[in-house]
């Protein structure tokens, strides 16, 4: 009676009022969703900021430990690590002392290196990694440049490789998913393991550890360390041919295959190809980073012919 008072059609007025309420509820739901989306973005940025801060602290701690271990004249607090071995377990006891002599620092560094060497793999030829500022900075610059190159290739291939997964797998048939998985495995073992892990990563680490600042052209080698560690110059003719063939051959192969698939309109095949390249480059990135860190910690370089000129 009250809804229809003054109206010729009370049912029509009730229906209009219901539509108005539904519209208000819809707007409230949209506002809530927008707020939730905003909160999600804020949390994502906060997590990214925390991740950046943690990485910065990790890098700072590594640089500080390098400074404490390799600078005997430093006035900072040094860390003495005394390794104690038992029958079945190796125990590391960490002691902090504000007054450490250079002799004790060298002794502690030697014991720590010995302990880490026992935990590392046997893939070395006994060549020591000289921990000098020029060598450490040059190896970081060279290996970092090689890692950045592979990271760019990985980031280029990853978005298209994940498209079938993002779309819920509806664009692929079971046969195409089988080809997708087989391509990932083949590229991971072929490109990632046989090519990058067993050939490219040992080459990069071996040449990066050879930057000692004493050879002829050491300054040029240090400035162009990313090209130097990849064997693009200062090497034998055979080494240069292999390095240029590996790097530019891989890039040319991917560009040619992608251009052909784009022109033919085979977007699904292109996603499968990108997934394979992403798996290979991801394997190579992990293997190179792990091999370089193990060489830094143990002081041992991998067994590989770096192809230096005589």
PDB file of C-alpha atoms in Angstrom:
ATOM      1  CA  UNK A   1       0.000   0.000   0.000  1.00  0.00           C
ATOM      2  CA  UNK A   2       2.748   2.467   0.937  1.00  0.00           C
ATOM      3  CA  UNK A   3       4.963   1.547  -2.053  1.00  0.00           C
ATOM      4  CA  UNK A   4       2.114   2.039  -4.439  1.00  0.00           C
ATOM      5  CA  UNK A   5       0.517   5.137  -2.883  1.00  0.00           C
ATOM      6  CA  UNK A   6       0.206   7.927  -5.339  1.00  0.00           C
ATOM      7  CA  UNK A   7       1.121   5.638  -8.239  1.00  0.00           C
ATOM      8  CA  UNK A   8      -1.137   4.137 -10.830  1.00  0.00           C
ATOM      9  CA  UNK A   9       0.800   0.827 -10.868  1.00  0.00           C
ATOM     10  CA  UNK A  10       2.187  -0.278  -7.453  1.00  0.00           C
ATOM     11  CA  UNK A  11       3.755  -3.440  -8.926  1.00  0.00           C
ATOM     12  CA  UNK A  12       5.772  -1.389 -11.412  1.00  0.00           C
ATOM     13  CA  UNK A  13       6.989   0.892  -8.619  1.00  0.00           C
ATOM     14  CA  UNK A  14       8.068  -2.125  -6.509  1.00  0.00           C
ATOM     15  CA  UNK A  15       9.950  -3.578  -9.461  1.00  0.00           C
ATOM     16  CA  UNK A  16      11.740  -0.283 -10.094  1.00  0.00           C
ATOM     17  CA  UNK A  17      12.688  -0.023  -6.425  1.00  0.00           C
ATOM     18  CA  UNK A  18      14.106  -3.574  -6.497  1.00  0.00           C
ATOM     19  CA  UNK A  19      16.176  -2.742  -9.555  1.00  0.00           C
ATOM     20  CA  UNK A  20      17.479   0.326  -7.776  1.00  0.00           C
ATOM     21  CA  UNK A  21      18.541  -1.755  -4.752  1.00  0.00           C
ATOM     22  CA  UNK A  22      20.281  -4.277  -6.975  1.00  0.00           C
ATOM     23  CA  UNK A  23      22.135  -1.450  -8.698  1.00  0.00           C
ATOM     24  CA  UNK A  24      23.310  -0.116  -5.352  1.00  0.00           C
ATOM     25  CA  UNK A  25      24.474  -3.587  -4.293  1.00  0.00           C
ATOM     26  CA  UNK A  26      26.313  -4.000  -7.582  1.00  0.00           C
ATOM     27  CA  UNK A  27      28.106  -0.701  -7.044  1.00  0.00           C
ATOM     28  CA  UNK A  28      29.049  -1.717  -3.522  1.00  0.00           C
ATOM     29  CA  UNK A  29      30.470  -5.003  -4.783  1.00  0.00           C
ATOM     30  CA  UNK A  30      32.502  -3.161  -7.419  1.00  0.00           C
ATOM     31  CA  UNK A  31      33.855  -0.771  -4.816  1.00  0.00           C
ATOM     32  CA  UNK A  32      34.812  -3.689  -2.544  1.00  0.00           C
ATOM     33  CA  UNK A  33      36.552  -5.457  -5.426  1.00  0.00           C
ATOM     34  CA  UNK A  34      38.455  -2.294  -6.312  1.00  0.00           C
ATOM     35  CA  UNK A  35      39.544  -1.911  -2.709  1.00  0.00           C
ATOM     36  CA  UNK A  36      40.670  -5.526  -2.573  1.00  0.00           C
ATOM     37  CA  UNK A  37      42.584  -5.060  -5.816  1.00  0.00           C
ATOM     38  CA  UNK A  38      44.251  -1.965  -4.375  1.00  0.00           C
ATOM     39  CA  UNK A  39      45.188  -3.835  -1.202  1.00  0.00           C
ATOM     40  CA  UNK A  40      46.602  -6.660  -3.315  1.00  0.00           C
ATOM     41  CA  UNK A  41      48.759  -4.208  -5.279  1.00  0.00           C
ATOM     42  CA  UNK A  42      49.988  -2.589  -2.076  1.00  0.00           C
ATOM     43  CA  UNK A  43      50.902  -5.978  -0.610  1.00  0.00           C
ATOM     44  CA  UNK A  44      52.652  -6.965  -3.832  1.00  0.00           C
ATOM     45  CA  UNK A  45      54.722  -3.770  -3.858  1.00  0.00           C
ATOM     46  CA  UNK A  46      55.506  -4.257  -0.173  1.00  0.00           C
ATOM     47  CA  UNK A  47      56.740  -7.788  -0.800  1.00  0.00           C
ATOM     48  CA  UNK A  48      58.830  -6.567  -3.732  1.00  0.00           C
ATOM     49  CA  UNK A  49      60.350  -3.867  -1.531  1.00  0.00           C
ATOM     50  CA  UNK A  50      61.133  -6.407   1.190  1.00  0.00           C
ATOM     51  CA  UNK A  51      62.689  -8.708  -1.418  1.00  0.00           C
ATOM     52  CA  UNK A  52      64.897  -5.878  -2.732  1.00  0.00           C
ATOM     53  CA  UNK A  53      65.972  -4.973   0.801  1.00  0.00           C
ATOM     54  CA  UNK A  54      66.802  -8.614   1.577  1.00  0.00           C
ATOM     55  CA  UNK A  55      68.850  -8.909  -1.599  1.00  0.00           C
ATOM     56  CA  UNK A  56      70.679  -5.691  -0.779  1.00  0.00           C
ATOM     57  CA  UNK A  57      71.462  -6.940   2.711  1.00  0.00           C
ATOM     58  CA  UNK A  58      72.631 -10.266   1.290  1.00  0.00           C
ATOM     59  CA  UNK A  59      74.960  -8.590  -1.222  1.00  0.00           C
ATOM     60  CA  UNK A  60      76.218  -6.195   1.458  1.00  0.00           C
ATOM     61  CA  UNK A  61      76.908  -9.086   3.810  1.00  0.00           C
ATOM     62  CA  UNK A  62      78.803 -10.973   1.098  1.00  0.00           C
ATOM     63  CA  UNK A  63      80.909  -7.921   0.272  1.00  0.00           C
ATOM     64  CA  UNK A  64      81.562  -7.316   3.982  1.00  0.00           C
ATOM     65  CA  UNK A  65      82.634 -10.924   4.481  1.00  0.00           C
ATOM     66  CA  UNK A  66      84.936 -10.644   1.489  1.00  0.00           C
ATOM     67  CA  UNK A  67      86.433  -7.465   2.904  1.00  0.00           C
ATOM     68  CA  UNK A  68      86.918  -9.067   6.325  1.00  0.00           C
ATOM     69  CA  UNK A  69      88.455 -12.215   4.912  1.00  0.00           C
ATOM     70  CA  UNK A  70      90.703 -10.715   2.288  1.00  0.00           C
ATOM     71  CA  UNK A  71      91.812  -7.374   3.791  1.00  0.00           C
ATOM     72  CA  UNK A  72      94.232  -8.025   6.700  1.00  0.00           C
ATOM     73  CA  UNK A  73      94.647  -4.323   7.390  1.00  0.00           C
ATOM     74  CA  UNK A  74      90.956  -3.711   7.894  1.00  0.00           C
ATOM     75  CA  UNK A  75      89.927  -2.315  11.264  1.00  0.00           C
ATOM     76  CA  UNK A  76      86.529  -3.993  11.246  1.00  0.00           C
ATOM     77  CA  UNK A  77      85.627  -6.985  13.347  1.00  0.00           C
ATOM     78  CA  UNK A  78      86.849 -10.128  11.672  1.00  0.00           C
ATOM     79  CA  UNK A  79      85.265 -13.509  11.782  1.00  0.00           C
ATOM     80  CA  UNK A  80      87.271 -16.552  12.757  1.00  0.00           C
ATOM     81  CA  UNK A  81      85.830 -19.855  11.637  1.00  0.00           C
ATOM     82  CA  UNK A  82      87.280 -22.951  13.228  1.00  0.00           C
ATOM     83  CA  UNK A  83      86.391 -26.190  11.512  1.00  0.00           C
ATOM     84  CA  UNK A  84      86.058 -29.281  13.639  1.00  0.00           C
ATOM     85  CA  UNK A  85      85.546 -32.600  11.918  1.00  0.00           C
ATOM     86  CA  UNK A  86      84.038 -35.651  13.534  1.00  0.00           C
ATOM     87  CA  UNK A  87      83.534 -39.171  12.234  1.00  0.00           C
ATOM     88  CA  UNK A  88      80.199 -38.511  10.550  1.00  0.00           C
ATOM     89  CA  UNK A  89      79.559 -34.770  10.714  1.00  0.00           C
ATOM     90  CA  UNK A  90      81.481 -31.574  10.056  1.00  0.00           C
ATOM     91  CA  UNK A  91      80.813 -28.818  12.577  1.00  0.00           C
ATOM     92  CA  UNK A  92      81.639 -25.173  12.032  1.00  0.00           C
ATOM     93  CA  UNK A  93      82.157 -23.019  15.096  1.00  0.00           C
ATOM     94  CA  UNK A  94      81.990 -19.259  14.508  1.00  0.00           C
ATOM     95  CA  UNK A  95      83.848 -16.929  16.831  1.00  0.00           C
ATOM     96  CA  UNK A  96      83.866 -13.141  16.744  1.00  0.00           C
ATOM     97  CA  UNK A  97      86.994 -11.348  17.811  1.00  0.00           C
ATOM     98  CA  UNK A  98      87.715  -7.605  17.469  1.00  0.00           C
ATOM     99  CA  UNK A  99      91.479  -8.179  17.578  1.00  0.00           C
ATOM    100  CA  UNK A 100      92.653 -10.659  14.981  1.00  0.00           C
ATOM    101  CA  UNK A 101      96.147 -10.772  13.573  1.00  0.00           C
ATOM    102  CA  UNK A 102      96.751 -11.267   9.853  1.00  0.00           C
ATOM    103  CA  UNK A 103      98.238 -14.698  10.581  1.00  0.00           C
ATOM    104  CA  UNK A 104      95.126 -15.891  12.411  1.00  0.00           C
ATOM    105  CA  UNK A 105      92.925 -14.476   9.670  1.00  0.00           C
ATOM    106  CA  UNK A 106      94.834 -16.391   7.012  1.00  0.00           C
ATOM    107  CA  UNK A 107      94.657 -19.540   9.133  1.00  0.00           C
ATOM    108  CA  UNK A 108      90.902 -19.191   9.622  1.00  0.00           C
ATOM    109  CA  UNK A 109      90.394 -18.548   5.902  1.00  0.00           C
ATOM    110  CA  UNK A 110      92.462 -21.617   5.059  1.00  0.00           C
ATOM    111  CA  UNK A 111      90.440 -23.829   7.428  1.00  0.00           C
ATOM    112  CA  UNK A 112      87.161 -22.499   6.080  1.00  0.00           C
ATOM    113  CA  UNK A 113      88.267 -23.101   2.491  1.00  0.00           C
ATOM    114  CA  UNK A 114      89.316 -26.644   3.397  1.00  0.00           C
ATOM    115  CA  UNK A 115      85.931 -27.348   4.960  1.00  0.00           C
ATOM    116  CA  UNK A 116      84.015 -25.941   2.006  1.00  0.00           C
ATOM    117  CA  UNK A 117      86.223 -27.871  -0.398  1.00  0.00           C
ATOM    118  CA  UNK A 118      85.212 -31.127   1.299  1.00  0.00           C
ATOM    119  CA  UNK A 119      81.561 -30.261   0.759  1.00  0.00           C
ATOM    120  CA  UNK A 120      81.971 -29.314  -2.892  1.00  0.00           C
ATOM    121  CA  UNK A 121      82.008 -31.511  -5.941  1.00  0.00           C
ATOM    122  CA  UNK A 122      85.109 -33.030  -7.458  1.00  0.00           C
ATOM    123  CA  UNK A 123      84.719 -31.187 -10.774  1.00  0.00           C
ATOM    124  CA  UNK A 124      87.934 -29.181 -10.546  1.00  0.00           C
ATOM    125  CA  UNK A 125      91.491 -29.452 -11.768  1.00  0.00           C
ATOM    126  CA  UNK A 126      93.202 -28.094  -8.664  1.00  0.00           C
ATOM    127  CA  UNK A 127      93.548 -24.568 -10.055  1.00  0.00           C
ATOM    128  CA  UNK A 128      93.169 -22.022  -7.294  1.00  0.00           C
ATOM    129  CA  UNK A 129      90.949 -18.981  -7.544  1.00  0.00           C
ATOM    130  CA  UNK A 130      93.118 -16.062  -6.401  1.00  0.00           C
ATOM    131  CA  UNK A 131      90.956 -13.879  -4.180  1.00  0.00           C
ATOM    132  CA  UNK A 132      92.261 -10.428  -5.068  1.00  0.00           C
ATOM    133  CA  UNK A 133      90.124  -7.297  -5.432  1.00  0.00           C
ATOM    134  CA  UNK A 134      90.737  -7.115  -9.188  1.00  0.00           C
ATOM    135  CA  UNK A 135      89.926 -10.802  -9.641  1.00  0.00           C
ATOM    136  CA  UNK A 136      86.817 -10.726  -7.462  1.00  0.00           C
ATOM    137  CA  UNK A 137      85.386  -7.567  -9.034  1.00  0.00           C
ATOM    138  CA  UNK A 138      86.325  -8.644 -12.558  1.00  0.00           C
ATOM    139  CA  UNK A 139      84.797 -12.091 -12.113  1.00  0.00           C
ATOM    140  CA  UNK A 140      81.625 -10.601 -10.650  1.00  0.00           C
ATOM    141  CA  UNK A 141      81.335  -8.154 -13.548  1.00  0.00           C
ATOM    142  CA  UNK A 142      82.033 -10.800 -16.199  1.00  0.00           C
ATOM    143  CA  UNK A 143      79.844 -13.540 -14.750  1.00  0.00           C
ATOM    144  CA  UNK A 144      77.093 -11.036 -13.976  1.00  0.00           C
ATOM    145  CA  UNK A 145      77.126  -9.856 -17.586  1.00  0.00           C
ATOM    146  CA  UNK A 146      76.820 -13.426 -18.879  1.00  0.00           C
ATOM    147  CA  UNK A 147      73.973 -14.095 -16.420  1.00  0.00           C
ATOM    148  CA  UNK A 148      72.180 -10.900 -17.494  1.00  0.00           C
ATOM    149  CA  UNK A 149      72.427 -12.002 -21.132  1.00  0.00           C
ATOM    150  CA  UNK A 150      70.785 -15.333 -20.343  1.00  0.00           C
ATOM    151  CA  UNK A 151      68.234 -13.642 -18.084  1.00  0.00           C
ATOM    152  CA  UNK A 152      67.155 -11.382 -20.948  1.00  0.00           C
ATOM    153  CA  UNK A 153      66.677 -14.426 -23.180  1.00  0.00           C
ATOM    154  CA  UNK A 154      64.769 -16.198 -20.391  1.00  0.00           C
ATOM    155  CA  UNK A 155      62.467 -13.206 -19.808  1.00  0.00           C
ATOM    156  CA  UNK A 156      61.868 -12.910 -23.555  1.00  0.00           C
ATOM    157  CA  UNK A 157      60.673 -16.516 -23.866  1.00  0.00           C
ATOM    158  CA  UNK A 158      58.839 -16.955 -20.552  1.00  0.00           C
ATOM    159  CA  UNK A 159      55.620 -14.882 -21.123  1.00  0.00           C
ATOM    160  CA  UNK A 160      54.627 -16.656 -24.328  1.00  0.00           C
ATOM    161  CA  UNK A 161      55.646 -20.002 -22.851  1.00  0.00           C
ATOM    162  CA  UNK A 162      53.163 -19.502 -19.991  1.00  0.00           C
ATOM    163  CA  UNK A 163      50.237 -18.432 -22.197  1.00  0.00           C
ATOM    164  CA  UNK A 164      48.704 -21.946 -22.428  1.00  0.00           C
ATOM    165  CA  UNK A 165      48.874 -22.289 -18.644  1.00  0.00           C
ATOM    166  CA  UNK A 166      47.350 -18.850 -18.039  1.00  0.00           C
ATOM    167  CA  UNK A 167      44.436 -19.645 -20.322  1.00  0.00           C
ATOM    168  CA  UNK A 168      43.647 -22.770 -18.351  1.00  0.00           C
ATOM    169  CA  UNK A 169      44.982 -25.201 -20.916  1.00  0.00           C
ATOM    170  CA  UNK A 170      41.903 -24.817 -23.124  1.00  0.00           C
ATOM    171  CA  UNK A 171      43.852 -23.950 -26.294  1.00  0.00           C
ATOM    172  CA  UNK A 172      45.914 -27.161 -26.200  1.00  0.00           C
ATOM    173  CA  UNK A 173      44.800 -30.690 -26.901  1.00  0.00           C
ATOM    174  CA  UNK A 174      46.273 -33.630 -24.934  1.00  0.00           C
ATOM    175  CA  UNK A 175      48.628 -34.318 -27.847  1.00  0.00           C
ATOM    176  CA  UNK A 176      49.855 -30.720 -27.857  1.00  0.00           C
ATOM    177  CA  UNK A 177      50.403 -30.832 -24.085  1.00  0.00           C
ATOM    178  CA  UNK A 178      52.492 -33.968 -24.584  1.00  0.00           C
ATOM    179  CA  UNK A 179      54.568 -32.176 -27.239  1.00  0.00           C
ATOM    180  CA  UNK A 180      54.861 -29.192 -24.882  1.00  0.00           C
ATOM    181  CA  UNK A 181      56.227 -31.330 -22.035  1.00  0.00           C
ATOM    182  CA  UNK A 182      58.559 -33.264 -24.354  1.00  0.00           C
ATOM    183  CA  UNK A 183      59.945 -30.002 -25.782  1.00  0.00           C
ATOM    184  CA  UNK A 184      60.646 -28.653 -22.298  1.00  0.00           C
ATOM    185  CA  UNK A 185      62.507 -31.835 -21.322  1.00  0.00           C
ATOM    186  CA  UNK A 186      64.488 -31.994 -24.585  1.00  0.00           C
ATOM    187  CA  UNK A 187      65.570 -28.346 -24.428  1.00  0.00           C
ATOM    188  CA  UNK A 188      66.368 -28.574 -20.716  1.00  0.00           C
ATOM    189  CA  UNK A 189      68.643 -31.585 -21.251  1.00  0.00           C
ATOM    190  CA  UNK A 190      70.036 -30.565 -24.635  1.00  0.00           C
ATOM    191  CA  UNK A 191      70.436 -26.805 -24.445  1.00  0.00           C
ATOM    192  CA  UNK A 192      70.456 -26.401 -20.668  1.00  0.00           C
ATOM    193  CA  UNK A 193      72.541 -29.371 -19.544  1.00  0.00           C
ATOM    194  CA  UNK A 194      74.775 -30.370 -22.458  1.00  0.00           C
ATOM    195  CA  UNK A 195      75.327 -26.923 -23.943  1.00  0.00           C
ATOM    196  CA  UNK A 196      75.100 -24.360 -21.128  1.00  0.00           C
ATOM    197  CA  UNK A 197      75.927 -26.358 -17.987  1.00  0.00           C
ATOM    198  CA  UNK A 198      78.699 -28.584 -19.367  1.00  0.00           C
ATOM    199  CA  UNK A 199      80.272 -26.130 -21.842  1.00  0.00           C
ATOM    200  CA  UNK A 200      79.242 -22.506 -21.419  1.00  0.00           C
ATOM    201  CA  UNK A 201      79.188 -22.275 -17.608  1.00  0.00           C
ATOM    202  CA  UNK A 202      82.657 -23.868 -17.060  1.00  0.00           C
ATOM    203  CA  UNK A 203      84.086 -21.608 -19.777  1.00  0.00           C
ATOM    204  CA  UNK A 204      82.665 -18.477 -18.144  1.00  0.00           C
ATOM    205  CA  UNK A 205      83.804 -19.411 -14.635  1.00  0.00           C
ATOM    206  CA  UNK A 206      87.253 -20.564 -15.792  1.00  0.00           C
ATOM    207  CA  UNK A 207      87.960 -17.352 -17.680  1.00  0.00           C
ATOM    208  CA  UNK A 208      86.390 -15.192 -14.957  1.00  0.00           C
ATOM    209  CA  UNK A 209      88.712 -16.695 -12.342  1.00  0.00           C
ATOM    210  CA  UNK A 210      91.733 -15.980 -14.549  1.00  0.00           C
ATOM    211  CA  UNK A 211      91.366 -12.195 -14.229  1.00  0.00           C
ATOM    212  CA  UNK A 212      94.347 -11.523 -11.978  1.00  0.00           C
ATOM    213  CA  UNK A 213      95.416  -8.090 -13.255  1.00  0.00           C
ATOM    214  CA  UNK A 214      98.950  -9.241 -14.153  1.00  0.00           C
ATOM    215  CA  UNK A 215      98.602 -10.390 -17.761  1.00  0.00           C
ATOM    216  CA  UNK A 216      99.055  -8.151 -20.755  1.00  0.00           C
ATOM    217  CA  UNK A 217      95.860  -6.247 -21.456  1.00  0.00           C
ATOM    218  CA  UNK A 218      94.455  -6.994 -18.009  1.00  0.00           C
ATOM    219  CA  UNK A 219      92.710  -3.602 -17.832  1.00  0.00           C
ATOM    220  CA  UNK A 220      90.958  -4.212 -21.150  1.00  0.00           C
ATOM    221  CA  UNK A 221      90.001  -7.711 -20.037  1.00  0.00           C
ATOM    222  CA  UNK A 222      88.541  -6.309 -16.819  1.00  0.00           C
ATOM    223  CA  UNK A 223      86.562  -3.568 -18.547  1.00  0.00           C
ATOM    224  CA  UNK A 224      85.227  -5.978 -21.188  1.00  0.00           C
ATOM    225  CA  UNK A 225      84.896  -8.855 -18.733  1.00  0.00           C
ATOM    226  CA  UNK A 226      81.465 -10.086 -19.987  1.00  0.00           C
ATOM    227  CA  UNK A 227      82.863 -10.504 -23.500  1.00  0.00           C
ATOM    228  CA  UNK A 228      86.129 -11.892 -22.156  1.00  0.00           C
ATOM    229  CA  UNK A 229      84.561 -14.602 -19.996  1.00  0.00           C
ATOM    230  CA  UNK A 230      82.330 -15.745 -22.856  1.00  0.00           C
ATOM    231  CA  UNK A 231      85.411 -16.253 -25.023  1.00  0.00           C
ATOM    232  CA  UNK A 232      84.578 -13.601 -27.610  1.00  0.00           C
ATOM    233  CA  UNK A 233      88.159 -12.301 -27.671  1.00  0.00           C
ATOM    234  CA  UNK A 234      91.617 -13.192 -26.322  1.00  0.00           C
ATOM    235  CA  UNK A 235      91.438 -16.831 -27.257  1.00  0.00           C
ATOM    236  CA  UNK A 236      92.581 -19.352 -29.778  1.00  0.00           C
ATOM    237  CA  UNK A 237      90.989 -19.459 -33.203  1.00  0.00           C
ATOM    238  CA  UNK A 238      89.084 -22.621 -32.307  1.00  0.00           C
ATOM    239  CA  UNK A 239      87.824 -21.066 -29.066  1.00  0.00           C
ATOM    240  CA  UNK A 240      86.599 -17.928 -30.843  1.00  0.00           C
ATOM    241  CA  UNK A 241      84.767 -19.971 -33.477  1.00  0.00           C
ATOM    242  CA  UNK A 242      83.055 -22.094 -30.805  1.00  0.00           C
ATOM    243  CA  UNK A 243      82.058 -19.073 -28.698  1.00  0.00           C
ATOM    244  CA  UNK A 244      80.629 -17.059 -31.594  1.00  0.00           C
ATOM    245  CA  UNK A 245      78.860 -20.136 -32.960  1.00  0.00           C
ATOM    246  CA  UNK A 246      77.321 -20.935 -29.572  1.00  0.00           C
ATOM    247  CA  UNK A 247      76.060 -17.453 -28.748  1.00  0.00           C
ATOM    248  CA  UNK A 248      75.068 -16.049 -32.116  1.00  0.00           C
ATOM    249  CA  UNK A 249      74.004 -19.432 -33.477  1.00  0.00           C
ATOM    250  CA  UNK A 250      71.507 -19.897 -30.640  1.00  0.00           C
ATOM    251  CA  UNK A 251      70.126 -16.371 -31.132  1.00  0.00           C
ATOM    252  CA  UNK A 252      69.869 -16.788 -34.917  1.00  0.00           C
ATOM    253  CA  UNK A 253      68.151 -20.172 -34.560  1.00  0.00           C
ATOM    254  CA  UNK A 254      65.515 -18.819 -32.199  1.00  0.00           C
ATOM    255  CA  UNK A 255      64.854 -15.724 -34.335  1.00  0.00           C
ATOM    256  CA  UNK A 256      64.544 -17.787 -37.518  1.00  0.00           C
ATOM    257  CA  UNK A 257      62.183 -20.323 -35.958  1.00  0.00           C
ATOM    258  CA  UNK A 258      60.012 -17.643 -34.377  1.00  0.00           C
ATOM    259  CA  UNK A 259      59.813 -15.571 -37.576  1.00  0.00           C
ATOM    260  CA  UNK A 260      58.774 -18.644 -39.540  1.00  0.00           C
ATOM    261  CA  UNK A 261      56.078 -19.586 -37.034  1.00  0.00           C
ATOM    262  CA  UNK A 262      54.756 -16.016 -36.831  1.00  0.00           C
ATOM    263  CA  UNK A 263      54.487 -15.770 -40.616  1.00  0.00           C
ATOM    264  CA  UNK A 264      52.741 -19.140 -40.798  1.00  0.00           C
ATOM    265  CA  UNK A 265      50.345 -18.201 -37.972  1.00  0.00           C
ATOM    266  CA  UNK A 266      51.331 -21.138 -35.749  1.00  0.00           C
ATOM    267  CA  UNK A 267      50.893 -19.398 -32.411  1.00  0.00           C
ATOM    268  CA  UNK A 268      50.505 -22.667 -30.494  1.00  0.00           C
ATOM    269  CA  UNK A 269      53.735 -24.040 -31.927  1.00  0.00           C
ATOM    270  CA  UNK A 270      55.409 -20.747 -31.050  1.00  0.00           C
ATOM    271  CA  UNK A 271      54.374 -21.143 -27.403  1.00  0.00           C
ATOM    272  CA  UNK A 272      55.826 -24.653 -27.367  1.00  0.00           C
ATOM    273  CA  UNK A 273      59.103 -23.378 -28.846  1.00  0.00           C
ATOM    274  CA  UNK A 274      59.317 -20.530 -26.321  1.00  0.00           C
ATOM    275  CA  UNK A 275      58.707 -22.999 -23.493  1.00  0.00           C
ATOM    276  CA  UNK A 276      61.660 -25.083 -24.659  1.00  0.00           C
ATOM    277  CA  UNK A 277      64.013 -22.109 -24.904  1.00  0.00           C
ATOM    278  CA  UNK A 278      62.849 -20.823 -21.504  1.00  0.00           C
ATOM    279  CA  UNK A 279      63.573 -24.207 -19.903  1.00  0.00           C
ATOM    280  CA  UNK A 280      67.040 -24.333 -21.476  1.00  0.00           C
ATOM    281  CA  UNK A 281      68.017 -20.812 -20.465  1.00  0.00           C
ATOM    282  CA  UNK A 282      66.597 -21.299 -16.967  1.00  0.00           C
ATOM    283  CA  UNK A 283      68.709 -24.431 -16.514  1.00  0.00           C
ATOM    284  CA  UNK A 284      71.773 -22.552 -17.751  1.00  0.00           C
ATOM    285  CA  UNK A 285      71.227 -19.616 -15.398  1.00  0.00           C
ATOM    286  CA  UNK A 286      70.976 -21.848 -12.337  1.00  0.00           C
ATOM    287  CA  UNK A 287      74.002 -23.945 -13.336  1.00  0.00           C
ATOM    288  CA  UNK A 288      76.209 -20.909 -14.047  1.00  0.00           C
ATOM    289  CA  UNK A 289      75.282 -19.177 -10.791  1.00  0.00           C
ATOM    290  CA  UNK A 290      75.851 -22.367  -8.778  1.00  0.00           C
ATOM    291  CA  UNK A 291      79.205 -23.128 -10.423  1.00  0.00           C
ATOM    292  CA  UNK A 292      80.468 -19.583  -9.885  1.00  0.00           C
ATOM    293  CA  UNK A 293      79.413 -19.476  -6.224  1.00  0.00           C
ATOM    294  CA  UNK A 294      80.996 -22.862  -5.536  1.00  0.00           C
ATOM    295  CA  UNK A 295      84.236 -21.704  -7.174  1.00  0.00           C
ATOM    296  CA  UNK A 296      84.199 -18.533  -5.095  1.00  0.00           C
ATOM    297  CA  UNK A 297      83.657 -20.421  -1.847  1.00  0.00           C
ATOM    298  CA  UNK A 298      86.014 -23.331  -2.443  1.00  0.00           C
ATOM    299  CA  UNK A 299      88.713 -21.516  -4.390  1.00  0.00           C
ATOM    300  CA  UNK A 300      88.667 -24.206  -7.096  1.00  0.00           C
ATOM    301  CA  UNK A 301      87.998 -23.604 -10.780  1.00  0.00           C
ATOM    302  CA  UNK A 302      86.272 -26.186 -13.011  1.00  0.00           C
ATOM    303  CA  UNK A 303      88.142 -28.522 -15.322  1.00  0.00           C
ATOM    304  CA  UNK A 304      87.697 -26.991 -18.761  1.00  0.00           C
ATOM    305  CA  UNK A 305      89.882 -25.744 -21.579  1.00  0.00           C
ATOM    306  CA  UNK A 306      89.352 -21.982 -21.619  1.00  0.00           C
ATOM    307  CA  UNK A 307      91.219 -21.629 -24.908  1.00  0.00           C
ATOM    308  CA  UNK A 308      93.751 -18.989 -23.916  1.00  0.00           C
ATOM    309  CA  UNK A 309      96.289 -18.040 -26.605  1.00  0.00           C
ATOM    310  CA  UNK A 310      99.824 -19.216 -26.018  1.00  0.00           C
TER     311      UNK A 310
END
